[in-house]
XYZ file of C-alpha atoms in Angstrom:
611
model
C 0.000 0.000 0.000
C 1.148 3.601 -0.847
C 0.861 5.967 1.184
C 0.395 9.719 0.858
C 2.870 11.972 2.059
C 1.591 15.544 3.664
C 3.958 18.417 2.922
C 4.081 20.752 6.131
C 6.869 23.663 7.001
C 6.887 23.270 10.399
C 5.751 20.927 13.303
C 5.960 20.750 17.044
C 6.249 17.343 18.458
C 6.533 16.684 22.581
C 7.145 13.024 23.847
C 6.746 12.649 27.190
C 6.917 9.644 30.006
C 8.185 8.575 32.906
C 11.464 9.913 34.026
C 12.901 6.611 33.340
C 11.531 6.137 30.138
C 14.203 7.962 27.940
C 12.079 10.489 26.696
C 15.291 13.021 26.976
C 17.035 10.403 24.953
C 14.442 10.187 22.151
C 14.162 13.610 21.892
C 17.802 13.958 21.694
C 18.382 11.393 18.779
C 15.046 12.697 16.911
C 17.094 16.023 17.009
C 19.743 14.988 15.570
C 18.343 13.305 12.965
C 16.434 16.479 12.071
C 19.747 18.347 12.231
C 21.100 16.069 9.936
C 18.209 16.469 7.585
C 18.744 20.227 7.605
C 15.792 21.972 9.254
C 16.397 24.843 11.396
C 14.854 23.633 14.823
C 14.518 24.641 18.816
C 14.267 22.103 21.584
C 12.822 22.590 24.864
C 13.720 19.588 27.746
C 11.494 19.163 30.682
C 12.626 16.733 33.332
C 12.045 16.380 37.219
C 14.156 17.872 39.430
C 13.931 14.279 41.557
C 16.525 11.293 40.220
C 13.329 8.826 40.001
C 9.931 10.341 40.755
C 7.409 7.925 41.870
C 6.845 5.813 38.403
C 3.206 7.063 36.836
C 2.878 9.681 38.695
C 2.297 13.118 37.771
C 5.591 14.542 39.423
C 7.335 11.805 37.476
C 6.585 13.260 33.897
C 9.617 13.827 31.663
C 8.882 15.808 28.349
C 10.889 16.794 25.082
C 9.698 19.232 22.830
C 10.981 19.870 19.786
C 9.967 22.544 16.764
C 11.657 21.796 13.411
C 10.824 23.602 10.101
C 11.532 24.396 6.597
C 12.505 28.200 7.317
C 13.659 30.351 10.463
C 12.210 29.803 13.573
C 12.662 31.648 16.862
C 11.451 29.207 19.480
C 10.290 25.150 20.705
C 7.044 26.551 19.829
C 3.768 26.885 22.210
C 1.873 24.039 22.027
C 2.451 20.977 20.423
C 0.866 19.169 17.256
C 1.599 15.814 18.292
C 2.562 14.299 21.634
C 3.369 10.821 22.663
C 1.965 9.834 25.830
C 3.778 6.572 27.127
C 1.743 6.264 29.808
C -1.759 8.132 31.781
C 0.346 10.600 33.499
C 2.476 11.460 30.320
C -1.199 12.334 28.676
C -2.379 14.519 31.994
C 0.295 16.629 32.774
C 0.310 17.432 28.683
C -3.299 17.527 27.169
C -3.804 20.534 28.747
C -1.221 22.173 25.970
C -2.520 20.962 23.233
C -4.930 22.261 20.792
C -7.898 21.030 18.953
C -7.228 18.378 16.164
C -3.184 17.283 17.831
C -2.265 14.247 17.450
C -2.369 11.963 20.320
C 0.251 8.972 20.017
C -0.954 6.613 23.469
C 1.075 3.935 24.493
C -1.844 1.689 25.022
C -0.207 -0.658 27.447
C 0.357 1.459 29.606
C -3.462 2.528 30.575
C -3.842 -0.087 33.293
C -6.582 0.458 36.040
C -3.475 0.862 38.446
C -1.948 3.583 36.024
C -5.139 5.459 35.711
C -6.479 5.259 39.149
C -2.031 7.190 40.090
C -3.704 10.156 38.223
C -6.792 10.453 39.237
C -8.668 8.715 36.098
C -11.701 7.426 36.712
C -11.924 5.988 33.265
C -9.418 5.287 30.865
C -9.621 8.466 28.426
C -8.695 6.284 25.254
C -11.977 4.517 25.573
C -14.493 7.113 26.232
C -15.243 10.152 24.650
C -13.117 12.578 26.773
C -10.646 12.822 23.502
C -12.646 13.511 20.992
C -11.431 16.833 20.431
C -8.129 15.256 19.147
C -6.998 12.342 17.113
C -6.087 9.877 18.918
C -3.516 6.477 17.748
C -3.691 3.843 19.969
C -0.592 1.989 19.487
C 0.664 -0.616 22.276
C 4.470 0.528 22.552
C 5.398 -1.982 24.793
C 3.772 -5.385 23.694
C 4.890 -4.733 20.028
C 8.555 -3.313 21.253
C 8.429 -6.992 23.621
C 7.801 -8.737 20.455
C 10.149 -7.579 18.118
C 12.699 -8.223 20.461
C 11.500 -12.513 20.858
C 14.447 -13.343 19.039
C 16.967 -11.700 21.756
C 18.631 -12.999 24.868
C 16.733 -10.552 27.071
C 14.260 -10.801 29.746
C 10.904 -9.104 29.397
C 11.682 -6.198 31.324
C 14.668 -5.533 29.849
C 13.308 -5.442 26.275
C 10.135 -3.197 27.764
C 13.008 -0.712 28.160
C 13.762 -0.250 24.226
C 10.227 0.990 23.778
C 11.325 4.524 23.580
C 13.266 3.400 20.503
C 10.482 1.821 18.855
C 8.289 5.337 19.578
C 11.671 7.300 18.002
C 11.743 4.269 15.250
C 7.884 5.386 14.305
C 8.038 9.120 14.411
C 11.273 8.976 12.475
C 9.081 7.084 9.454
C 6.092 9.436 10.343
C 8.350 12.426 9.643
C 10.990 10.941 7.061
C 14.144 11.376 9.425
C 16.892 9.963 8.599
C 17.981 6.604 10.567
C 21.354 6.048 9.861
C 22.628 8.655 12.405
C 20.581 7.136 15.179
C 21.964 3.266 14.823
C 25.322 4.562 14.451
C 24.995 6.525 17.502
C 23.625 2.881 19.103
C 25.838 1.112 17.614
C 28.823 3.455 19.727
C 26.581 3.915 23.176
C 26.613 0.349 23.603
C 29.567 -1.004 22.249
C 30.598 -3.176 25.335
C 27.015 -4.454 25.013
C 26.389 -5.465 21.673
C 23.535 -7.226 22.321
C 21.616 -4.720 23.841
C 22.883 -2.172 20.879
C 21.382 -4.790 18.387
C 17.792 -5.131 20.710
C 17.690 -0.958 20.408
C 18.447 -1.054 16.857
C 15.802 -4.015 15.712
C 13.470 -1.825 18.307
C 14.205 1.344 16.440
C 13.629 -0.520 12.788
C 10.199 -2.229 14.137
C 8.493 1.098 14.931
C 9.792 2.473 11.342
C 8.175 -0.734 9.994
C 5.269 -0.522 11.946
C 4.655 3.141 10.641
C 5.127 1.799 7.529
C 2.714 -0.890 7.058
C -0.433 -0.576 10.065
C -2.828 1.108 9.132
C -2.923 3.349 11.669
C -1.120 6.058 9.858
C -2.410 6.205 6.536
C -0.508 9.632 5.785
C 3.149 10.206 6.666
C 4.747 14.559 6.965
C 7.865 15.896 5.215
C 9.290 19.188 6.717
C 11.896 20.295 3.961
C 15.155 21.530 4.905
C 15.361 25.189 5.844
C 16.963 27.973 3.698
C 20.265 28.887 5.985
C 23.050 30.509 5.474
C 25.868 28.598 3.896
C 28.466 27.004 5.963
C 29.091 24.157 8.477
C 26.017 23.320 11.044
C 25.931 20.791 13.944
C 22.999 21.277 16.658
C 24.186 22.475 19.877
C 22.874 23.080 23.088
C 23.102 26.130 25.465
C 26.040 24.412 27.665
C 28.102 23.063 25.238
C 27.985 26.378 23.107
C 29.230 27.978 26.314
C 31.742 25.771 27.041
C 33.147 25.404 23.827
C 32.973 29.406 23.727
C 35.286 29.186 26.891
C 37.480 27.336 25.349
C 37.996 29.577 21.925
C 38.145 32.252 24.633
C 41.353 30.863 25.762
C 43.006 30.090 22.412
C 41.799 33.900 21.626
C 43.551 35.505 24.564
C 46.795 32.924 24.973
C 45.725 31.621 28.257
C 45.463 28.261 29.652
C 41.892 27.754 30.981
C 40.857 26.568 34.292
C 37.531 25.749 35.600
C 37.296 25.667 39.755
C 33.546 24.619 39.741
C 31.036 22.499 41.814
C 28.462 20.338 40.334
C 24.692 22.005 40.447
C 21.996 21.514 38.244
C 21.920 23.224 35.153
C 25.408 24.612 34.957
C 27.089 20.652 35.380
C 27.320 19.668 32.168
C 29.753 22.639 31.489
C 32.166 21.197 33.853
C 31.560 17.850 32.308
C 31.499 19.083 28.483
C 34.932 21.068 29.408
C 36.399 17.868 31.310
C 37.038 16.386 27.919
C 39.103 19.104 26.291
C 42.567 18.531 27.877
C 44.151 18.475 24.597
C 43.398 22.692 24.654
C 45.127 23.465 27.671
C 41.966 22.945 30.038
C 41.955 21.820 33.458
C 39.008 21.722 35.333
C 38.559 21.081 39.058
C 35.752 19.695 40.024
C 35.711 21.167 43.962
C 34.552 20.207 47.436
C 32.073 22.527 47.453
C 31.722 26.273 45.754
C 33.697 28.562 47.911
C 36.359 25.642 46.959
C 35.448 26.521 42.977
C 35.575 30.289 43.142
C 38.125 30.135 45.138
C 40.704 28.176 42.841
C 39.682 29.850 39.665
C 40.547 33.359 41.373
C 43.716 31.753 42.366
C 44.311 30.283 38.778
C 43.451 34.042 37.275
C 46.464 35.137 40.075
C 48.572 32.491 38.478
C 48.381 34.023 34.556
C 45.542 31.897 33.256
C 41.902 32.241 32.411
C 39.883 31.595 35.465
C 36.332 30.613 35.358
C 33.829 29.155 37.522
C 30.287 28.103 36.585
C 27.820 27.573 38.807
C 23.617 28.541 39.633
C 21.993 31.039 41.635
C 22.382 29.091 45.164
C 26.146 28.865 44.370
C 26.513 32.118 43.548
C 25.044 33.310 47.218
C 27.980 31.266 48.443
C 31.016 32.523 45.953
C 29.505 36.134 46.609
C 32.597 37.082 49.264
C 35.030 35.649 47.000
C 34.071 37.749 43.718
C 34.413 41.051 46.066
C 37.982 39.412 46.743
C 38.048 39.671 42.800
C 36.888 43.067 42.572
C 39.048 44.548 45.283
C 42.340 42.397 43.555
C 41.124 43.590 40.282
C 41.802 40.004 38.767
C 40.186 38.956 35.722
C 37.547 35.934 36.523
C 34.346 34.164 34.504
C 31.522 33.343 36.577
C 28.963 31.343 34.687
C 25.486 31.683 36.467
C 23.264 28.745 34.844
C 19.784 30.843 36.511
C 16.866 28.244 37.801
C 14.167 28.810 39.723
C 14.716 30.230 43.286
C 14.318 31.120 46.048
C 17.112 28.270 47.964
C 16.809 24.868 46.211
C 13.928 26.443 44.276
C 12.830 24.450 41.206
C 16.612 23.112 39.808
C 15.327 21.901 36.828
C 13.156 24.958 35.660
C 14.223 28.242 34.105
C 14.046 31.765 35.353
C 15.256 34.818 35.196
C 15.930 35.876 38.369
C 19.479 36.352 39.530
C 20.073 39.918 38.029
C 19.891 42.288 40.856
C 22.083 39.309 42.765
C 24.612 39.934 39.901
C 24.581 43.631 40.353
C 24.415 44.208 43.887
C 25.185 40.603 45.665
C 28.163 41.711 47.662
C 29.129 43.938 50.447
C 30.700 47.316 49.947
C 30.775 49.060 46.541
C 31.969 46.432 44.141
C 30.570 46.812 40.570
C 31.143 43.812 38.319
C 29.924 44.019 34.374
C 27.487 41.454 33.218
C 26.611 39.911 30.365
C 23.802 37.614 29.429
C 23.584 35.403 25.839
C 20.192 35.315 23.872
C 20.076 31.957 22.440
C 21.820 28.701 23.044
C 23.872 29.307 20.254
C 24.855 32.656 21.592
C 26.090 31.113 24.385
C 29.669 30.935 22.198
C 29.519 34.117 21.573
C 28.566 35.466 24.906
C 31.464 33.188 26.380
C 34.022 35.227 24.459
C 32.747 38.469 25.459
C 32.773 38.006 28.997
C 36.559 36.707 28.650
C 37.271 39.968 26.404
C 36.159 42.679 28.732
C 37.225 40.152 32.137
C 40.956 40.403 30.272
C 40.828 43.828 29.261
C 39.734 45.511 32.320
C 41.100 43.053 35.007
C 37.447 42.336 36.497
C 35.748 39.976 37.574
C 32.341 39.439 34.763
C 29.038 37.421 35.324
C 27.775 35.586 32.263
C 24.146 35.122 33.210
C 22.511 31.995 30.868
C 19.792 30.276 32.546
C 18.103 26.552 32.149
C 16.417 27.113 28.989
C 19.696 28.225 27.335
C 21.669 25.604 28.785
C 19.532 22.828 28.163
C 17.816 24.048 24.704
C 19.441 23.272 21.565
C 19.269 24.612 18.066
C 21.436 24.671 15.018
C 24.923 26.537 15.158
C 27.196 27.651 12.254
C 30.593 26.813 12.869
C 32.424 30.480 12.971
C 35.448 30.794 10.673
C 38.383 30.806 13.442
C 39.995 33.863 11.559
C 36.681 35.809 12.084
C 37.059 35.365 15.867
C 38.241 38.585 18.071
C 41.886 38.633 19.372
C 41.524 39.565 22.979
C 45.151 38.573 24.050
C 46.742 40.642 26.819
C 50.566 41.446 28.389
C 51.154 40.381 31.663
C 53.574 43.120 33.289
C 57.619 42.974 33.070
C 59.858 44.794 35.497
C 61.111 48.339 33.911
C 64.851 49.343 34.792
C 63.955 52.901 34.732
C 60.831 52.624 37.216
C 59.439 51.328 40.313
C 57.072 48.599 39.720
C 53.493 49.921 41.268
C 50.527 46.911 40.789
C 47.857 49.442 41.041
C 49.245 51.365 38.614
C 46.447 52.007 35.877
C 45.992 52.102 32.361
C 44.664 55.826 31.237
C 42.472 54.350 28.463
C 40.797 51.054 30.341
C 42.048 52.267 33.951
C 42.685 48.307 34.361
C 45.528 47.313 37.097
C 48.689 45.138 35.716
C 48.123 41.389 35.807
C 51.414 40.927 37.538
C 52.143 36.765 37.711
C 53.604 35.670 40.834
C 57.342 34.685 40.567
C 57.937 37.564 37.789
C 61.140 38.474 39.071
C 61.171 42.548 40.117
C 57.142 42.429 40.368
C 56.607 41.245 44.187
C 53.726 43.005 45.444
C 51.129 42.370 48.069
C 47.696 41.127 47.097
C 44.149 40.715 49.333
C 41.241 42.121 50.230
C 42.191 44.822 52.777
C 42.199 47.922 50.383
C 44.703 48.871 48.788
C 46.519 52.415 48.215
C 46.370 54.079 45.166
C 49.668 53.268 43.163
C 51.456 51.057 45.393
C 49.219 48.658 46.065
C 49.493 48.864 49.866
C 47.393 48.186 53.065
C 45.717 51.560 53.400
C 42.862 53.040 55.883
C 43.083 56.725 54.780
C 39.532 57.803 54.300
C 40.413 59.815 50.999
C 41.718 56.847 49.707
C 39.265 55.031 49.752
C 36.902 57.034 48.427
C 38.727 57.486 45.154
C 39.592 53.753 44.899
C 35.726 53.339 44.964
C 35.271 55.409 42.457
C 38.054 54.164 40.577
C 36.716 50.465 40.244
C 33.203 51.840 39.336
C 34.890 54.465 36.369
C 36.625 51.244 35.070
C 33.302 49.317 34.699
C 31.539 52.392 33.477
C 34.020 52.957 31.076
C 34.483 49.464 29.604
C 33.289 49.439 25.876
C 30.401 47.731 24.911
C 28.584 48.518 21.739
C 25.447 50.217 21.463
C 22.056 49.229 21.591
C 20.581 48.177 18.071
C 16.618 48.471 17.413
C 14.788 46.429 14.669
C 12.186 49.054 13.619
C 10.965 48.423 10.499
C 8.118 51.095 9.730
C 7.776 55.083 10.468
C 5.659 56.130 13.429
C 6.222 52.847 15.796
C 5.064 53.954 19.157
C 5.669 50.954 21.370
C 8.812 49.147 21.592
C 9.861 45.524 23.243
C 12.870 45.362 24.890
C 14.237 42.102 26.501
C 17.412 40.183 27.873
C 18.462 37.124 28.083
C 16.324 33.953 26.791
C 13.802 36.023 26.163
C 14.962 36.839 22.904
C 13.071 33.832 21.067
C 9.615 34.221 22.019
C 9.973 38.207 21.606
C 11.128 38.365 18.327
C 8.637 35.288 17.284
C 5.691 37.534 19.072
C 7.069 40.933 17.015
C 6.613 38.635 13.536
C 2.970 38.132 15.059
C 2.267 41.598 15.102
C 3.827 42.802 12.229
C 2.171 39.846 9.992
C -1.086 41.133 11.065
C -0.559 44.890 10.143
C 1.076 45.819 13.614
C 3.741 48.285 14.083
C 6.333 47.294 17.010
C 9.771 47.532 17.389
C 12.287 45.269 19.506
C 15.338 45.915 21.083
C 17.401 43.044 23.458
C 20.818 43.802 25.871
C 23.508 41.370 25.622
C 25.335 44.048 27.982
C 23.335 44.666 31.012
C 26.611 46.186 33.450
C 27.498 48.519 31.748
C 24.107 49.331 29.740
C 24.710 50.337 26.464
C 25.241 54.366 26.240
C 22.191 55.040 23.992
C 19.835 52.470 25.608
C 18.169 56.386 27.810
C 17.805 57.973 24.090
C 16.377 54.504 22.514
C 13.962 54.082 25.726
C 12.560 58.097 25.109
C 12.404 57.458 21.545
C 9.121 55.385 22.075
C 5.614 56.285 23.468
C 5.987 52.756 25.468
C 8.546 50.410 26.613
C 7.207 46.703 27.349
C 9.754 44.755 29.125
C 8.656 40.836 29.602
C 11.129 39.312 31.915
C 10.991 35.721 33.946
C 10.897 36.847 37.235
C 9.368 40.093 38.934
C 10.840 43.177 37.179
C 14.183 43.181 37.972
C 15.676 45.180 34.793
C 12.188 47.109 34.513
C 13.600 48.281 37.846
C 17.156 49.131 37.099
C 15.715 51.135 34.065
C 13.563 52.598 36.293
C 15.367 54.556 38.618
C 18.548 55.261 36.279
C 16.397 56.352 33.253
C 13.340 57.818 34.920
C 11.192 55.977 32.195
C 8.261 54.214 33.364
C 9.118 50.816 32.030
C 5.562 48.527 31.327
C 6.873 45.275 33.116
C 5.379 41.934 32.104
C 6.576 39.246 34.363
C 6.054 35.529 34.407
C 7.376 33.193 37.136
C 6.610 29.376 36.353
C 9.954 28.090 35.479
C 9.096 28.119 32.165
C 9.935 30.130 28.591
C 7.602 32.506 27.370
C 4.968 31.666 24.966
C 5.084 33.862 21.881
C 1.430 33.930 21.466
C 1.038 34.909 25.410
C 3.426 37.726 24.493
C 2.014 38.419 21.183
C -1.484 39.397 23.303
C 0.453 41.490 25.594
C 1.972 43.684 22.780
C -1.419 43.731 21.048
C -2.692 45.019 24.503
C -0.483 47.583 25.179
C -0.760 48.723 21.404
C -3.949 49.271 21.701
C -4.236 51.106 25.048
């Protein structure tokens, strides 16, 4: 039987299970099939915070969602078009996303009385008429994964566990993916185990087959590759573009890199990414706790090399004391805050925004650090380098500020010609015959210190966190002093250059303008299209730079009638703005540990259009 194939440019698909249930893992290896293919795409991972909720329970749900198309897109999209619902709880904590006439794919064997009654079912939806609003394949997952797999040396539980290959196996025929990658990538995940690599792989090929011949799907999708740029692509997530931005940072500026960090959820898998990267002169140190990290990468940054530390916003209460150690040494140190959901433990899995006015004001005494915050996953690279330019440059101390949706999103990245990257190399002082060597001696341009490294013959000097005198570097009390050395170390961070402020305004007369930082940057700019498709006029604006701001960002804020800042968490910019700019800033905050919706935002703008 032939069956017809549906052109479509773009569709959102979520699977989602039980945290065991390698719903992450599907999701990953249906990504990179549909990087492979070539469609521009934008992920979105949602897992419990717990290592193994209760199985079938609601807590317990794991989700992927991932948005692949045939031209640009922005975000992982609102709401799904299909999800795949391995079990009752999978289907509750998700229907409520999806719209009328979604796909349903229901693991069948999984809708047990026991399953149904964990989530408060007092039927089993897939029978009665509660679903009619969607259309609904009931395919049994597990029986037919169970079967496939007769001919294998494994026991039934065992072979239960490749059913998230035979789901990927079926959605990879539903959407013409490409299959090679993902056996190849089984084939090298368990190559110690070659038996279980071959039960994966016949799992994976029996839910192609099955797509192929039930009749169940009589119509099959193709997404056709997007239109990019040319060049090299691989997808990449938020953490990885970070870390391997850390790492060009290095080569860029001559350093040798070292990472003093302490595992926390969602900043880990930089340490664990940047772990594997000896061969460029990394060393990371995974510490005892995170005064331990901070504490070693400020002494690494004493020692001549590129220190970083990467952490979340509970770490960063705790490395606050040492990064005003930073500030008074003038050293130049990375600190990578991966933001989650607060306040304490918060939500470590979830996303927010919330760690700003931490960054700005989180120590004691007058200690200005610059910060900088990345807009994409991909822009993670890109961020990475700028914070090591202007930490170099100016001899500071710099938050990076990503957050859980960055780190754990992915999306595809062109490769940057190496040649096109910025040289942000630096001179460590040398002893002068003709002059006293003076460690607070500053540049006129950048006002940065020396970087003197210890055992530089000529260039002993003391170093700590009493202040310092003006010059010589030494243990001083005098009131004057200290008062200029204050304002000293906030003229350097006022001063440190940062380009300006661009504004995508498209049409004459636009009275209302979005600004945003951060992750927001997706679900803006895919809102803006909204508006602007339907006859709207709106114009958007988003700070990489958010210590120092940008020198025009006053005259771009009273060049518009209205300023709509959406930010995950309370208002914290909208407040910063506030009281420097005298602007009255329309906040629109969200705190639910998850990314914007561009339609929510979309009605927002519309709103404040309007008004």
């Amino acid at each position: 039987m032939t069956k017809q194939v549906q052109q479509l440019d773009r569709v959102i698909i979520r699977f989602a299970g039980d945290s065991g249930d390698g719903m992450q893992l599907t999701g990953d290896r249906f990504t990179a099939g549909t990087a492979e293919f070539g469609n521009d795409l934008s992920t979105l991972p949602n897992f419990p915070a717990e290592i193994r909720a209760p199985a079938g329970t609601l807590p317990g749900v794991s989700s992927f969602q991932l948005h692949f198309a045939d031209h640009d897109i922005l975000t992982p999209g609102d709401a799904p078009n299909v999800l795949v619902a391995m079990n009752p709880a999978a289907l509750k904590a998700n229907i409520g996303d999806l719209p009328r006439g979604a796909d349903i794919i229901a693991n069948t064997d999984e809708f047990t009385k026991r399953n149904l009654q964990k989530v408060g079912y007092a039927g089993n939806p897939l029978e009665d008429d509660s679903l009619a609003e969607w259309r609904v394949h009931a395919v049994p997952l597990t029986s037919l994964t169970v079967k496939a797999l007769e001919g294998f040396d494994l026991s039934k539980k065992d072979a239960e566990r490749s059913k998230n290959m035979f789901a990927l196996g079926l959605l990879s025929w539903l959407y013409h993916r490409p299959t090679e990658h993902t056996i190849t990538f089984l084939e090298q995940k368990f190559a110690k185990k070659p038996e279980i690599a071959k039960a994966n792989i016949a799992a994976f090929q029996a839910g192609w087959n099955f797509g192929e011949t039930t009749e169940s799907f009589s119509v099959s999708y193709e997404i056709k590759p997007a239109k990019l740029a040319p060049g090299v692509y691989r997808n990449i997530s938020g953490n990885q573009a970070l870390a391997y931005g850390l790492i060009a940072a290095s080569v860029q500026a001559k350093l040798p890199l070292f990472l003093g960090s302490y595992p926390i959820t969602p900043a880990s898998d930089i340490l664990h990414e940047l772990s594997k990267h000896k061969k460029f002169g990394v060393r990371t140190f995974q510490a005892e706790d995170e005064i331990a990290g901070v504490g070693a990468a400020l002494g690494a940054a004493f020692g001549g090399a590129l220190g970083v530390t990467t952490t979340s916003g509970p770490g960063v209460v705790l490395k606050g004391e040492t990064v005003g150690l930073a500030v008074m040494t003038e050293l130049p140190l990375i600190l990578v805050d991966v933001q989650r959901a607060g306040p304490s433990t918060g939500m470590p899995t979830k996303t927010e925004q919330t760690d700003l006015l931490m960054a700005m004001f989180g120590r004691n005494g007058e200690s200005p650090v610059p910060i900088v915050a990345p807009s994409s996953p991909s822009d993670c690279f890109d961020a990475a380098i700028e914070a090591a330019r202007i930490a170099v440059k100016y001899r500071t101390p710099v938050y990076l500020l990503s957050d859980g949706y960055l780190a754990n999103g992915s999306e595809p990245w062109r490769l940057p010609e190496v040649a096109d990257l910025p040289d942000i190399s630096t001179e460590f002082a040398v002893k002068t015959d003709d002059e006293e060597f003076l460690p607070y001696k500053r540049d006129t341009e950048t006002l940065a210190r020396a970087w003197a490294v210890p055992g530089t013959p000529g260039l002993e000097h003391r170093i700590g966190g009493i202040e310092k005198a003006e010059g010589s570097g030494n243990i001083s009390y005098d009131p004057n002093n200290h008062d200029l050395m204050v304002r000293l170390r906030q003229a350097k961070i006022d001063g440190i250059d940062v380009p300006d402020l661009e504004v995508d305004d498209i049409h004459d007369g636009t009275k209302v303008l979005v600004l945003g930082w951060g992750s927001t940057y997706g679900p803006i700019a895919a809102a803006v299209r909204r508006i602007r498709k339907a006859g709207g006029k709106v114009a958007q604006a988003h700070l990489r730079h958010l210590n120092p701001l940008p020198a025009n960002v006053g005259e771009v804020l009273k060049s518009y009638d209205k300023v709509l800042l959406p930010e995950i968490n309370l208002g914290q910019l909208a407040l910063l703005l506030r009281a420097k700019f005298l602007v009255d800033i329309i906040s629109y905050n969200r705190v639910r540990g998850l990314p914007f919706k561009a339609e929510e935002l979309a009605g927002v703008i519309q709103d404040v259009i309007d008004k």
